[in-house]
mmCIF file of C-alpha atoms in Angstrom:
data_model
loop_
_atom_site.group_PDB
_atom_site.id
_atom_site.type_symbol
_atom_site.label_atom_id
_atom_site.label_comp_id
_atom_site.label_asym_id
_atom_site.label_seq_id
_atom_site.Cartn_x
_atom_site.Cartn_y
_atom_site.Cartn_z
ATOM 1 C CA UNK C 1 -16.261 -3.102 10.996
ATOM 2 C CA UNK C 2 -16.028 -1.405 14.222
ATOM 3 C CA UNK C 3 -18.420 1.481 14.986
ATOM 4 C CA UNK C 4 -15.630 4.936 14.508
ATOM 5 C CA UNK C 5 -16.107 7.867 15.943
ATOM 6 C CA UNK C 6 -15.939 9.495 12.272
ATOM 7 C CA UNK C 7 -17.734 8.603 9.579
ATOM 8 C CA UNK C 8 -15.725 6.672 6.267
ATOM 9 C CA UNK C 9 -14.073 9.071 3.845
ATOM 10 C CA UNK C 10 -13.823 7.968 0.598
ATOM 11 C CA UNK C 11 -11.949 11.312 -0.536
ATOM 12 C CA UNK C 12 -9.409 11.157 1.994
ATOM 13 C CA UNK C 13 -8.266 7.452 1.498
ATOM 14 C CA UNK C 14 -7.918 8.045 -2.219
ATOM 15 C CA UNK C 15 -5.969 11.004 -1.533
ATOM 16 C CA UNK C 16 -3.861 9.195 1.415
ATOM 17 C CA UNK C 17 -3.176 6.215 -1.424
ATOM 18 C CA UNK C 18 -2.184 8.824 -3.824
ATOM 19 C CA UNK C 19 0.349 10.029 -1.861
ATOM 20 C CA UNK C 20 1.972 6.770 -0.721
ATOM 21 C CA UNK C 21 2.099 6.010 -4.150
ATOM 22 C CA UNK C 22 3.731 9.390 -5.100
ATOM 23 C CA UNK C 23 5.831 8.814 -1.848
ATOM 24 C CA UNK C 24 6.846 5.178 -3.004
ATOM 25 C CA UNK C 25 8.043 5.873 -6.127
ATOM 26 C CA UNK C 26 10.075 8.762 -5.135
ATOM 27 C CA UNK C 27 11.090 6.452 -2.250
ATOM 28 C CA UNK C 28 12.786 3.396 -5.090
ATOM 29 C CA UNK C 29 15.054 6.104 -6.542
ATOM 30 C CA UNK C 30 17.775 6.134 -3.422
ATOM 31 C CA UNK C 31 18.017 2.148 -3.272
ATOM 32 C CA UNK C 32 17.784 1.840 -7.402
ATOM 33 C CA UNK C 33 21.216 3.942 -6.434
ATOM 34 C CA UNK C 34 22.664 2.250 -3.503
ATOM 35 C CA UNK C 35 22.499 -1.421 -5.563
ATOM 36 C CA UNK C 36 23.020 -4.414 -3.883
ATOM 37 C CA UNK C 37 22.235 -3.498 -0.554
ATOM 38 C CA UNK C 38 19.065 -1.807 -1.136
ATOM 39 C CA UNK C 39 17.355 -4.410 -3.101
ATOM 40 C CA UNK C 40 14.847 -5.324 0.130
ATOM 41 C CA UNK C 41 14.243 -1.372 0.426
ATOM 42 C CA UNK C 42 13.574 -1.264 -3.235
ATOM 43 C CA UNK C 43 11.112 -4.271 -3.493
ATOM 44 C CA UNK C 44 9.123 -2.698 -0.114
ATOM 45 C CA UNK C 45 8.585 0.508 -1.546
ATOM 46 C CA UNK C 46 8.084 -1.406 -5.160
ATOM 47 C CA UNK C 47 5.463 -3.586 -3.039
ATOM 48 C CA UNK C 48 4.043 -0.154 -1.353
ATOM 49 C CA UNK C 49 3.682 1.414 -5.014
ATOM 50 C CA UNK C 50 2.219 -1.357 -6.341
ATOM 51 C CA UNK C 51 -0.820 -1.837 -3.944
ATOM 52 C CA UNK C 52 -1.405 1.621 -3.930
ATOM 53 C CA UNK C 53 -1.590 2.159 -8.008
ATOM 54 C CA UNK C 54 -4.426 -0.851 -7.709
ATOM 55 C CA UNK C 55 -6.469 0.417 -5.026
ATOM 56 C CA UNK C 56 -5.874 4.301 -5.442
ATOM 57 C CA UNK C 57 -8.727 4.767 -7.941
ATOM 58 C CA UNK C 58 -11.065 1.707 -7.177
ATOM 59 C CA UNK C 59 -14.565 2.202 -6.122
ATOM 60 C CA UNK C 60 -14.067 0.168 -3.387
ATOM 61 C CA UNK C 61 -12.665 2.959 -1.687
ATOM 62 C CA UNK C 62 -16.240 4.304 -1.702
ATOM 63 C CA UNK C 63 -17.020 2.326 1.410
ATOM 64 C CA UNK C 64 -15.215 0.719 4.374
ATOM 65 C CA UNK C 65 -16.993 -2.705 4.508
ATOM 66 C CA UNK C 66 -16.404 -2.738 0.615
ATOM 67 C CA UNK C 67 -12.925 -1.688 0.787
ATOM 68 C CA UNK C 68 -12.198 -3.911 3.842
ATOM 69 C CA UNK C 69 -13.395 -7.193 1.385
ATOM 70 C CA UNK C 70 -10.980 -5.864 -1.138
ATOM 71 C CA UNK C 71 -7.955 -5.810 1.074
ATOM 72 C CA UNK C 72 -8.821 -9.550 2.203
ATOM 73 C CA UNK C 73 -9.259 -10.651 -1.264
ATOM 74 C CA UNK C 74 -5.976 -8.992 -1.912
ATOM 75 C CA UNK C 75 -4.420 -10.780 1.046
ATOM 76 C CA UNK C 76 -5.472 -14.315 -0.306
ATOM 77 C CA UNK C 77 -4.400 -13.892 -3.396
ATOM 78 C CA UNK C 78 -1.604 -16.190 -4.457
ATOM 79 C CA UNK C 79 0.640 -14.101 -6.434
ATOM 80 C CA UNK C 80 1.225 -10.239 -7.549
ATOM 81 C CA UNK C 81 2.165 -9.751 -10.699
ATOM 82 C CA UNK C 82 5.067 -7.056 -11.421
ATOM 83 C CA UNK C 83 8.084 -7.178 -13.224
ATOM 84 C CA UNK C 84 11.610 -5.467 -12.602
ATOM 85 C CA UNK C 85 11.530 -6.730 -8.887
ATOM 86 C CA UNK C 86 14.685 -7.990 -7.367
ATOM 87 C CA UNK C 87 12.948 -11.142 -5.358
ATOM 88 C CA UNK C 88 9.255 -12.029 -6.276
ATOM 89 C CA UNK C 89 8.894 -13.653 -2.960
ATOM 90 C CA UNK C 90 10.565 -10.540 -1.318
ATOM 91 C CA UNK C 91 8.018 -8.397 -2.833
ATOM 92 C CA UNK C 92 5.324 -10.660 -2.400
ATOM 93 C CA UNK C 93 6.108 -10.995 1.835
ATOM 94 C CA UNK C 94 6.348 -6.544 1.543
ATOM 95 C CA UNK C 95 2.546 -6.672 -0.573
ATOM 96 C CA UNK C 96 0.825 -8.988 1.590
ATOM 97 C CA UNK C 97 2.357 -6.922 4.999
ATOM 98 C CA UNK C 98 1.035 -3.426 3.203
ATOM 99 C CA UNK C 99 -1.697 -4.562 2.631
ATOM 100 C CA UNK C 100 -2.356 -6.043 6.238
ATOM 101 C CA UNK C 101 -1.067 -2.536 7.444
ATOM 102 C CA UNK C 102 -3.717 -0.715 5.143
ATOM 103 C CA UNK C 103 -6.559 -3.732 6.693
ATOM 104 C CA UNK C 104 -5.769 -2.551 9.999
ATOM 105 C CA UNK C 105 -6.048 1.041 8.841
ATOM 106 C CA UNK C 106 -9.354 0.511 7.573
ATOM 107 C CA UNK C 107 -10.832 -1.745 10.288
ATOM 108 C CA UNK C 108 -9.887 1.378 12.810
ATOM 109 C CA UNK C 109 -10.764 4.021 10.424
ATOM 110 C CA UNK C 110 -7.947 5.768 11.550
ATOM 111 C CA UNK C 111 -4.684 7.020 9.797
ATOM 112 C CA UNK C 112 -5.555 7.926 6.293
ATOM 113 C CA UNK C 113 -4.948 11.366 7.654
ATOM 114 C CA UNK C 114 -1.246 11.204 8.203
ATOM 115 C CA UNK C 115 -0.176 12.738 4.407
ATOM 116 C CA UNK C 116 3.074 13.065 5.077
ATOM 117 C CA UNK C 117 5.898 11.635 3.126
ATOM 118 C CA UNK C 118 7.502 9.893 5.544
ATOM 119 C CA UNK C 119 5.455 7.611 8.461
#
């Protein structure tokens, strides 16, 4: 990884990952509503929620090199299992470009920070 300014914390990326998933469920309910037209917002926040439930209490998140692996393994991976999507390969593009997001994250050490609901 690169050398960061601050050191790797575990406790804050498990609590940033809890949120997002908090954040993507809530954020499925308005295109569950809108139907049709919100199936790609519903399968990205699906794809969101999903990455987050499987990494949010891993030990991976323990440390950064560790973690890092994970997220390349997940990248690799031919398929993600889930059901009630509305386009596998939809919410298999929106997994694989989370979880690039959250590589980038970790490689830079930088964002778990940002709690907020919306980013």
């Amino acid at each position: 990884m690169t050398d960061s300014l601050k050191p790797w914390d575990a406790s804050l990326v498990r609590l940033w990952l809890e949120r997002r998933f908090t954040a993507s469920r809530l954020d499925q309910a308005a295109p569950d509503r809108r139907g049709y037209e919100g199936r790609d917002d519903f399968d990205k926040a699906a794809a969101e929620e999903w990455v987050c439930r499987l990494l949010k209490n891993a030990d991976c998140t323990n440390d950064q090199m560790t973690f890092a692996t994970r997220l390349k393994a997940l990248i690799a991976q031919e398929d993600y299992p889930a059901t009630g999507m509305n386009d596998d390969a939809r919410f298999e593009r929106h997994v694989r470009s989370y979880v690039r997001k959250l590589a980038k994250m970790t490689k830079a050490n930088d964002g778990f920070g940002n709690t907020f609901r919306h980013q």
